[in-house]
Coordinates of N, CA and C in Angstrom, one line a residue:
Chain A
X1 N -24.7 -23.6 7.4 CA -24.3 -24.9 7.7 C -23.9 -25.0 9.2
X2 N -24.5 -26.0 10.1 CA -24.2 -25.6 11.5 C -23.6 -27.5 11.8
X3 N -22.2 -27.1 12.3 CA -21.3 -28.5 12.1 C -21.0 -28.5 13.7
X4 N -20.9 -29.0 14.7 CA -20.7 -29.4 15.9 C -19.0 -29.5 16.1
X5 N -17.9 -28.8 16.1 CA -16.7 -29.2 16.2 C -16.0 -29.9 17.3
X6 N -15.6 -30.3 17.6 CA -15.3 -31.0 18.4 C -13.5 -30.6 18.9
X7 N -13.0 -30.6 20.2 CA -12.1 -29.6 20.5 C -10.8 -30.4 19.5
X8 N -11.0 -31.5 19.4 CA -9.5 -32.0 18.4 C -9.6 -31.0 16.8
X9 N -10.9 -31.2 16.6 CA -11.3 -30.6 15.3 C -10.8 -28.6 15.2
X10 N -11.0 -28.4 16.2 CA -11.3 -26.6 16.8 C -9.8 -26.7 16.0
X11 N -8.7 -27.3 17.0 CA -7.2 -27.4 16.7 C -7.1 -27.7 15.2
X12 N -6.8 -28.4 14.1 CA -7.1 -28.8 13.1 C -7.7 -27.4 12.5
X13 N -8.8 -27.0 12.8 CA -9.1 -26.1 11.8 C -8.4 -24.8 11.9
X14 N -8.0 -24.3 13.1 CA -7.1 -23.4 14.1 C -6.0 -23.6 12.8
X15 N -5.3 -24.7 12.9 CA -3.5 -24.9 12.3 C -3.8 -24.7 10.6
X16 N -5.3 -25.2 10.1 CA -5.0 -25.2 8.6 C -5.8 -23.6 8.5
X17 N -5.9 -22.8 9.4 CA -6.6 -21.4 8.8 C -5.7 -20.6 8.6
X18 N -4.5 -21.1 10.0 CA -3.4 -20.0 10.1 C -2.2 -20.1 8.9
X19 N -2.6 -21.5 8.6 CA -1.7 -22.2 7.3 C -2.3 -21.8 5.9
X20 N -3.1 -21.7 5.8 CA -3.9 -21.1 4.4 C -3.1 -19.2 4.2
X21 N -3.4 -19.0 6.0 CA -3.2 -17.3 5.6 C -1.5 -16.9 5.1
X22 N -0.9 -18.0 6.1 CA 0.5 -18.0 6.1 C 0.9 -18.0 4.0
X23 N 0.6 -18.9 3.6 CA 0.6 -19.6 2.3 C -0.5 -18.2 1.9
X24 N -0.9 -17.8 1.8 CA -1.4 -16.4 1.0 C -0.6 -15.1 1.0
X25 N -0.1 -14.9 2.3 CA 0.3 -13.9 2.7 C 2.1 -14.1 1.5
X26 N 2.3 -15.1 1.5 CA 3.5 -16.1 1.0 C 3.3 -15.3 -0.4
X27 N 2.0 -15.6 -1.4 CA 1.9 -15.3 -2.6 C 1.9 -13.7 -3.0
X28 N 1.5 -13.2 -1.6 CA 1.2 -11.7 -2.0 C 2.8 -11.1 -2.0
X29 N 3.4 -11.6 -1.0 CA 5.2 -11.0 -0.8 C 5.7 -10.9 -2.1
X30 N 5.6 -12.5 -2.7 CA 6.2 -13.0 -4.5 C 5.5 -12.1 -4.7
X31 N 4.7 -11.5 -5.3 CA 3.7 -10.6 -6.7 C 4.1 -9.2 -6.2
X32 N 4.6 -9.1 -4.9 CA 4.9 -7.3 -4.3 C 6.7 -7.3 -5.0
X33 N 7.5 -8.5 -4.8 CA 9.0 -8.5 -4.8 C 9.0 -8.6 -6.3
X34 N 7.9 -8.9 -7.1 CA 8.1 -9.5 -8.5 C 8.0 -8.0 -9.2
X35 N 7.7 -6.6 -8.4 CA 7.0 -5.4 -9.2 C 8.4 -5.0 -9.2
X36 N 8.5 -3.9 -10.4 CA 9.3 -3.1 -10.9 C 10.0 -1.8 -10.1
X37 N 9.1 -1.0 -9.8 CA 8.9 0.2 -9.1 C 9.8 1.2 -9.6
X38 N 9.6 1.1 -11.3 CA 10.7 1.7 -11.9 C 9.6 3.3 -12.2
X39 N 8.8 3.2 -12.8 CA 7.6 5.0 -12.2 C 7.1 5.4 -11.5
X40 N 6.8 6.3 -11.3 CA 6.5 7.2 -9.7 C 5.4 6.1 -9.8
X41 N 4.7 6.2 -10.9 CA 3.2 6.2 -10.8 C 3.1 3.9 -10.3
X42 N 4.1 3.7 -10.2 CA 4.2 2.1 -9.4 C 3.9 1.9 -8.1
X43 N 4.1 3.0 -7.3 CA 4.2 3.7 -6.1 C 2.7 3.1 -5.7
X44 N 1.8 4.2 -6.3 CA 0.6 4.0 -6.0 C -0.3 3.0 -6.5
X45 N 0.6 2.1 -7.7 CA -0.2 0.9 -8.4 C -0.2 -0.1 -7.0
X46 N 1.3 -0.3 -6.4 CA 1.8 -0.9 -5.8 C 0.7 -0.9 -4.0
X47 N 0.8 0.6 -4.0 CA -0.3 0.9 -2.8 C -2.1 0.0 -3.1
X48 N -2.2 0.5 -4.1 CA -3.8 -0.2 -4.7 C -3.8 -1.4 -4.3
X49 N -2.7 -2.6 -4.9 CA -2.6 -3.9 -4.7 C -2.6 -4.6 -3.3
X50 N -2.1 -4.0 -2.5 CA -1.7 -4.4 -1.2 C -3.0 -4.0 -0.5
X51 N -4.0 -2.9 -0.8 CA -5.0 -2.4 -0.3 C -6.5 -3.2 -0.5
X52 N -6.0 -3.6 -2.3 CA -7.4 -4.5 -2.7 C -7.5 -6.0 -1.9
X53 N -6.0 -6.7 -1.6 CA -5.2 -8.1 -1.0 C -5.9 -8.0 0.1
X54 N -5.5 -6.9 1.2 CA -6.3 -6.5 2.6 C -7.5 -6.6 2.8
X55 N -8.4 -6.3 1.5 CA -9.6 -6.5 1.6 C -10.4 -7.9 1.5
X56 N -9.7 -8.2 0.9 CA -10.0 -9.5 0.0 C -9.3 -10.5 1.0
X57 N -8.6 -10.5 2.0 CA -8.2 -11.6 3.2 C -9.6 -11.4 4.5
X58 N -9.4 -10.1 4.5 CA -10.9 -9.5 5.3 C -12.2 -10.1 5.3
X59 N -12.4 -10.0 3.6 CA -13.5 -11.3 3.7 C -13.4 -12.2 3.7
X60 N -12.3 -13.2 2.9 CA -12.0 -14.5 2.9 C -11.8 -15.3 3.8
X61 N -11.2 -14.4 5.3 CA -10.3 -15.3 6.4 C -11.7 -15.2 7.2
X62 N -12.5 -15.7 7.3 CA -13.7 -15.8 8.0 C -13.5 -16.8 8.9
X63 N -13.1 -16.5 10.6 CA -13.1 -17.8 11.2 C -14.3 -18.3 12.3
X64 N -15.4 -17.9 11.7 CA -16.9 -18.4 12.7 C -16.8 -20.0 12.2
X65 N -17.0 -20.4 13.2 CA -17.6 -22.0 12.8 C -18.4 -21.9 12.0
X66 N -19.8 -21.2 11.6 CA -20.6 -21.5 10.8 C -20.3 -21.3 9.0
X67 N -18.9 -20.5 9.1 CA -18.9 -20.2 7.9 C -17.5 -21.2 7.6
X68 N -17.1 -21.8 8.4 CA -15.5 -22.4 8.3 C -15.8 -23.6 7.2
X69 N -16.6 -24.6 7.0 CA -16.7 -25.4 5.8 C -16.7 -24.4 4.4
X70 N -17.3 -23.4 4.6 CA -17.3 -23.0 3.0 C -16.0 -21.9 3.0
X71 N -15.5 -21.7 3.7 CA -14.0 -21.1 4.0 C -13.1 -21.6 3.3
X72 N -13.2 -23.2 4.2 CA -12.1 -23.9 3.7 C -11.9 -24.5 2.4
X73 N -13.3 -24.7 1.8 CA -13.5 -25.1 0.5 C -12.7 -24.1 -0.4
X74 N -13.3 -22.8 -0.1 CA -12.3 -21.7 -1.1 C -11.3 -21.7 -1.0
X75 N -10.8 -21.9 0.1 CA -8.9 -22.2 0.5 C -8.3 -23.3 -0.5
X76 N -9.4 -24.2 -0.7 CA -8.9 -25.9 -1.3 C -8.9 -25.2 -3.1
X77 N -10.4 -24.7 -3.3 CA -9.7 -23.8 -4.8 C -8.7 -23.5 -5.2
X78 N -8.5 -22.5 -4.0 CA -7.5 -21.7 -4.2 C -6.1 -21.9 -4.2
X79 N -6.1 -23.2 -4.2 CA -4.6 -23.6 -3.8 C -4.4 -23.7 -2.8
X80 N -4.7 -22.9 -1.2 CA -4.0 -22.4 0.1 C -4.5 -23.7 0.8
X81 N -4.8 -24.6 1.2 CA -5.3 -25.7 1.6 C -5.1 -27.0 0.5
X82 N -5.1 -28.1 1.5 CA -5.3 -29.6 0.2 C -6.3 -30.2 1.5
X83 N -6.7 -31.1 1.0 CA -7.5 -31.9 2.0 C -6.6 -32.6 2.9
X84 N -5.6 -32.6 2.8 CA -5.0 -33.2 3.3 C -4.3 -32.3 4.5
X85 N -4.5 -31.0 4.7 CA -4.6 -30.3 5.9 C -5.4 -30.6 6.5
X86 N -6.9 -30.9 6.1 CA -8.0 -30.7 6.9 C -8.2 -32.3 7.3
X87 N -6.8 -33.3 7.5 CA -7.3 -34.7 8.1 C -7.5 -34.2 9.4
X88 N -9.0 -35.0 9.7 CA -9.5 -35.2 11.3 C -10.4 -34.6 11.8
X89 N -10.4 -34.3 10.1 CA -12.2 -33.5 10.8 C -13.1 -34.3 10.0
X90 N -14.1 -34.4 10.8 CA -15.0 -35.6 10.7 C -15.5 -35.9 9.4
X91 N -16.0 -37.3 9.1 CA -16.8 -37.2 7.7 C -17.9 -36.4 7.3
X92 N -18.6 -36.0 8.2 CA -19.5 -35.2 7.4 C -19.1 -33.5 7.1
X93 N -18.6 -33.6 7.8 CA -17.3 -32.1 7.0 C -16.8 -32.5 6.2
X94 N -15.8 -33.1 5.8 CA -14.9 -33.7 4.6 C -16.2 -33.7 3.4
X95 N -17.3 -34.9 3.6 CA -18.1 -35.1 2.7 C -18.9 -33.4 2.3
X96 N -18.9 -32.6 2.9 CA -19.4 -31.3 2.6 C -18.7 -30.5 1.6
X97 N -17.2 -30.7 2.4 CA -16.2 -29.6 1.5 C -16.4 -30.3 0.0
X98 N -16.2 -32.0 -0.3 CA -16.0 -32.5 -1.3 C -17.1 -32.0 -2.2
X99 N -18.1 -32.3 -1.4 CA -19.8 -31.7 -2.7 C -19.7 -30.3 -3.0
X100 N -19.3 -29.2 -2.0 CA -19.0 -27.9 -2.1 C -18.2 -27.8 -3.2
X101 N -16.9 -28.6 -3.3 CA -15.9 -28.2 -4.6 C -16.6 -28.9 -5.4
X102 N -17.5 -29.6 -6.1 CA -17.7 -30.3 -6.9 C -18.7 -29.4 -8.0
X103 N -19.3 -28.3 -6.9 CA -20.4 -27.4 -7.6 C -19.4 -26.1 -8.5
Chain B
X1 N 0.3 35.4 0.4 CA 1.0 35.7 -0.5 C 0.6 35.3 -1.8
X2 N 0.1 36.8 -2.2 CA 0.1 36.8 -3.8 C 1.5 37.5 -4.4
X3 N 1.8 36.6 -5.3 CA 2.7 37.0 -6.4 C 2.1 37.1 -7.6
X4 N 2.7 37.8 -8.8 CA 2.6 37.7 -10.2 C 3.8 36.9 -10.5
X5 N 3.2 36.1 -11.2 CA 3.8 34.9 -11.7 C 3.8 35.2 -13.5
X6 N 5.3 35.5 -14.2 CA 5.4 35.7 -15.6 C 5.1 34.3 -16.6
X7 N 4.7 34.7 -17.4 CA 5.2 33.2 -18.5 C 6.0 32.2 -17.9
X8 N 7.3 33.0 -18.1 CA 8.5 32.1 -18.3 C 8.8 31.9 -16.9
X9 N 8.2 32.3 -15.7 CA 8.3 31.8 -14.2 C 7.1 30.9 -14.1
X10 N 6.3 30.7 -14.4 CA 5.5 29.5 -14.3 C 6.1 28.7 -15.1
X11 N 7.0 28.4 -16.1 CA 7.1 27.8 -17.0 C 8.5 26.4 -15.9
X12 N 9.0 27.7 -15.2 CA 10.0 27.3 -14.6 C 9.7 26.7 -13.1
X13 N 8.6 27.3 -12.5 CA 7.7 26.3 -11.4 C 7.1 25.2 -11.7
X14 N 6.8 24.9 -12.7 CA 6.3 23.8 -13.0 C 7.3 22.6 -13.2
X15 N 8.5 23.0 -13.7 CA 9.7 22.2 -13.9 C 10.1 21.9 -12.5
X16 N 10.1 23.0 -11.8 CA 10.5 22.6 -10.1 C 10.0 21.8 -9.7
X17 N 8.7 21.7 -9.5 CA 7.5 21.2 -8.8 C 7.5 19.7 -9.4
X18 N 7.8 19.7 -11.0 CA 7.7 18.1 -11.6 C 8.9 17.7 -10.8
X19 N 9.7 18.3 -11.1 CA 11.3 17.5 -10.2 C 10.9 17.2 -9.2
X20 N 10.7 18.6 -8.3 CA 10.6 17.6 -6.6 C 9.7 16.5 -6.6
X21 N 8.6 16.7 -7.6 CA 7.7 15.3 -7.1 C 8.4 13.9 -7.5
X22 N 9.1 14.0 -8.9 CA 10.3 12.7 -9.0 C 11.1 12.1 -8.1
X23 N 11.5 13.0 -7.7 CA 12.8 13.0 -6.4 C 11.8 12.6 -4.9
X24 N 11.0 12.7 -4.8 CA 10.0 12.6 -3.6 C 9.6 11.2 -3.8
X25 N 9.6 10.9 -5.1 CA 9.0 9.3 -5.4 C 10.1 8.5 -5.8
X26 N 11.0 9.1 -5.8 CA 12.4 7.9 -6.0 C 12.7 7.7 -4.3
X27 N 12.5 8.8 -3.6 CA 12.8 8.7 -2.3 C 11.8 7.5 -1.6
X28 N 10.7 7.8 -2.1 CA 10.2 6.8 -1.4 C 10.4 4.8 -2.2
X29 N 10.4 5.0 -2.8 CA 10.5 3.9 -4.3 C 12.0 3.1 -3.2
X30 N 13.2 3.9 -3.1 CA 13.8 3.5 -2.3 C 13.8 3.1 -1.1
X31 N 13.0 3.8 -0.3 CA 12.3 3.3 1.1 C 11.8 1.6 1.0
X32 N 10.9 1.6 -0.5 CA 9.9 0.6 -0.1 C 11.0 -0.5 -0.8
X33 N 12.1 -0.5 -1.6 CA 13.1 -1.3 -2.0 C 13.9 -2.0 -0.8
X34 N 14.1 -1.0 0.1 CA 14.8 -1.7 1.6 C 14.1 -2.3 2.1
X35 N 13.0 -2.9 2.2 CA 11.8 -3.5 2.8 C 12.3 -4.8 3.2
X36 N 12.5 -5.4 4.0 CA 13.2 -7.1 3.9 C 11.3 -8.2 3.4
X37 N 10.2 -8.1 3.8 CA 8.7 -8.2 3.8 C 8.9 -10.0 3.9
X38 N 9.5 -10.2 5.2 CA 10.0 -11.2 5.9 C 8.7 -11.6 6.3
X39 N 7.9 -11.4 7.0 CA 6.6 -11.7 7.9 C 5.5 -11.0 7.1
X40 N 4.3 -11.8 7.5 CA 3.2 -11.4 7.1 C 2.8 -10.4 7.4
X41 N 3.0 -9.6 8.3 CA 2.9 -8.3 9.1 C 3.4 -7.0 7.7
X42 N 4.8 -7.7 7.5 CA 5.2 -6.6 6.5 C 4.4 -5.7 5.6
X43 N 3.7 -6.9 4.7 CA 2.6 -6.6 4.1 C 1.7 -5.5 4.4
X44 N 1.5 -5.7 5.3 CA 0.4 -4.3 6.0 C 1.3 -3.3 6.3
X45 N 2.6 -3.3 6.8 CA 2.9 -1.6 7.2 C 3.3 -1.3 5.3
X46 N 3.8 -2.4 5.0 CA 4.3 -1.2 3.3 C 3.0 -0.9 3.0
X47 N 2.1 -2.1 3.1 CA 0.6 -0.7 2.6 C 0.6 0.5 2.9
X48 N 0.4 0.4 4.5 CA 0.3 1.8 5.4 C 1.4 2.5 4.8
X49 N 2.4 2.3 5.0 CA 3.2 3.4 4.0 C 3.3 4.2 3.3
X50 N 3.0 3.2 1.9 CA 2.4 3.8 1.2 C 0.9 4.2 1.1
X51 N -0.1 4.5 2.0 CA -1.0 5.3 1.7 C -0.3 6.2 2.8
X52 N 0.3 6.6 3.9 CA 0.3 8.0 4.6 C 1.3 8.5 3.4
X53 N 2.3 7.7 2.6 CA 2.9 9.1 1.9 C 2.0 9.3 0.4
X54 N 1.6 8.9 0.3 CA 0.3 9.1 -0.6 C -0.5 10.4 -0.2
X55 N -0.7 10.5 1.2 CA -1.7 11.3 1.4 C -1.0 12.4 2.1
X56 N 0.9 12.6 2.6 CA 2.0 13.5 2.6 C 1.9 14.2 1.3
X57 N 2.2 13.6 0.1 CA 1.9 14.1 -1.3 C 1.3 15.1 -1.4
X58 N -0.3 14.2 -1.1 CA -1.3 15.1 -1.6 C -1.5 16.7 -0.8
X59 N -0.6 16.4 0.1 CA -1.0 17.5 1.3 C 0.5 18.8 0.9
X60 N 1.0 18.2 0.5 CA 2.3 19.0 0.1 C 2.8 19.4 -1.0
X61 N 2.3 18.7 -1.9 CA 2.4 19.1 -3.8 C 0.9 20.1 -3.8
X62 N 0.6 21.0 -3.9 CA -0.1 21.7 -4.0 C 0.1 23.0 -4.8
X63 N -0.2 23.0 -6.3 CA 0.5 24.0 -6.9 C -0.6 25.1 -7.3
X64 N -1.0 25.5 -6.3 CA -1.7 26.6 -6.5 C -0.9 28.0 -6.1
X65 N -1.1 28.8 -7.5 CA 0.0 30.4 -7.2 C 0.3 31.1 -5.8
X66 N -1.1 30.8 -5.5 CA -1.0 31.6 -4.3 C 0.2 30.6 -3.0
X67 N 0.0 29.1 -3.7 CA 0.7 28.4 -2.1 C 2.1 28.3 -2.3
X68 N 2.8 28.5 -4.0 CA 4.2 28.3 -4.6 C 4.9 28.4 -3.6
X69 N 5.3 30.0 -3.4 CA 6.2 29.8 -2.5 C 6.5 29.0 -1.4
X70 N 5.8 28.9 -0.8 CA 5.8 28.3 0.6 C 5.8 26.9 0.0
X71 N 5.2 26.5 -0.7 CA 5.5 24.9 -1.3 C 7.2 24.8 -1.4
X72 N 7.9 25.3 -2.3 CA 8.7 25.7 -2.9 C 9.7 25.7 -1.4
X73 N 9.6 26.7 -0.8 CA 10.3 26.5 1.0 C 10.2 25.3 1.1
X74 N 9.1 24.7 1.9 CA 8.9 23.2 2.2 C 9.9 22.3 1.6
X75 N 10.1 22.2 0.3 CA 10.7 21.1 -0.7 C 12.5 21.4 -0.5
X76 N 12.7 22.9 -0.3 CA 13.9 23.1 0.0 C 14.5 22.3 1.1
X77 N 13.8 23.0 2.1 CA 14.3 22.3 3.5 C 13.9 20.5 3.5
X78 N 13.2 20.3 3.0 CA 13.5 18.4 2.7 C 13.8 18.3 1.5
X79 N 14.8 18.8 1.2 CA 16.0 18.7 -0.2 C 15.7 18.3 -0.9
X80 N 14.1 18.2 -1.5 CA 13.7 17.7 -3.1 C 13.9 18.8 -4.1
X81 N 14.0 20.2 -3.4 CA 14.7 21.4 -4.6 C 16.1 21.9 -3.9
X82 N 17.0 22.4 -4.5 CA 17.7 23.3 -4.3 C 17.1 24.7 -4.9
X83 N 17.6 26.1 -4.2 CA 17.5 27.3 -5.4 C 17.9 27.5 -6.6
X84 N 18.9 26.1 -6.9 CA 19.3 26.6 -8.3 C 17.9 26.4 -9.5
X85 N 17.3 25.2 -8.7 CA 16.2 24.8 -9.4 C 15.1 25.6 -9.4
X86 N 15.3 27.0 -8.6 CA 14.6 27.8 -8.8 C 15.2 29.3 -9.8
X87 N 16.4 29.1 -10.4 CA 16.4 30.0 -11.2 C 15.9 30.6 -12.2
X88 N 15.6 32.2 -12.1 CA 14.8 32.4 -12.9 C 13.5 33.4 -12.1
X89 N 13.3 32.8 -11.0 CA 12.0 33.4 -10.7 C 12.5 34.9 -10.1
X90 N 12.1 35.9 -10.5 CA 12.1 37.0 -9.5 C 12.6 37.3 -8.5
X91 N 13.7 38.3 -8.1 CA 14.0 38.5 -6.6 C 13.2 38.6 -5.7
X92 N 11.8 39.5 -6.0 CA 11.0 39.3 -4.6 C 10.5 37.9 -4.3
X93 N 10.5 37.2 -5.2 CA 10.5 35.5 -4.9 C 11.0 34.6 -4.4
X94 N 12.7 35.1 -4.7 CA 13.7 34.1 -4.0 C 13.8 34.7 -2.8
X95 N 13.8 36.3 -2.7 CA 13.7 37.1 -1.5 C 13.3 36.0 0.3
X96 N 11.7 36.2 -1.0 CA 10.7 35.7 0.1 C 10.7 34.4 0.8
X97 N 11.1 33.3 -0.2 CA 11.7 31.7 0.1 C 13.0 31.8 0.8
X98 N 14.0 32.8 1.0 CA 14.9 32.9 1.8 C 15.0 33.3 2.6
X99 N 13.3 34.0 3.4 CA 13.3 34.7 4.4 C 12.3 33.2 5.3
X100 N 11.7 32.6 4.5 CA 11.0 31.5 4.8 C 12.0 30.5 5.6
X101 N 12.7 30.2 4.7 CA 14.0 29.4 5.2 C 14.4 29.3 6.6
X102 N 15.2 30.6 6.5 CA 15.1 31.3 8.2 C 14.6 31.5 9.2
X103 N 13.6 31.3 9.1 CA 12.2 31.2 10.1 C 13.1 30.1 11.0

């Protein structure tokens, strides 16, 4: 998908990516502070988790323009985004993300 | 260093060796409890953390006969054993771990 951003838009997408990661990073702290770490063997459960999270932001946080509409769609799944971060970016973005979450 | 290792002194290296590793993972267990994991950043060094003492572990629990003793030294001097917790083994044993010490 090749979308034309426009520099008000660049900003906007800039503030809701760093806002998505911020709000993720947010859920991983909860699920780290929520563990026990009452057996050795939590230690390394604890290591896995944080390791698989790293991975999984690595691919997720994708900030190329070409891939940023289907980015932010997942963000909007996922809870880390509402549409309502992404006011001001143009209709035919907005109309994209909407058909994107609809599938 | 080869030793002969009896029954009942393997029986009692093995008990050493389970200890220090308990006490090595409470130590750390405690490390990662002090964590404040204020910033998003946090997230990533307690990973790293915990994988370099993950891979300290693996480099330092090594219970092959031939490496005991010197394992056994190591654990002393970072206080995960005392020699009491080595009672039992042989004088040319404790001998040799108290000449290691001194080094």
């Amino acid at each position: 998908m090749e979308f034309r951003w426009s520099k008000a838009e660049k900003k906007i997408a800039k503030q809701a990516f760093d806002l998505a990661y911020k709000r993720k990073c947010q859920k991983i702290i909860e699920q780290i502070k929520k563990r026990k770490l009452s057996n050795n063997e939590d230690i390394w459960t604890l290591g896995d988790y944080i390791h698989k999270k790293r991975k999984e932001i690595d691919r997720k946080f994708d900030y190329r323009y070409s891939q940023l509409i289907l980015v932010f769609s997942t963000f909007i799944k996922e809870n880390l985004l509402s549409l309502e971060d992404l006011a001001g970016l143009n209709n035919e973005k907005i109309d994209t993300i909407n058909k994107i979450l609809k599938l």
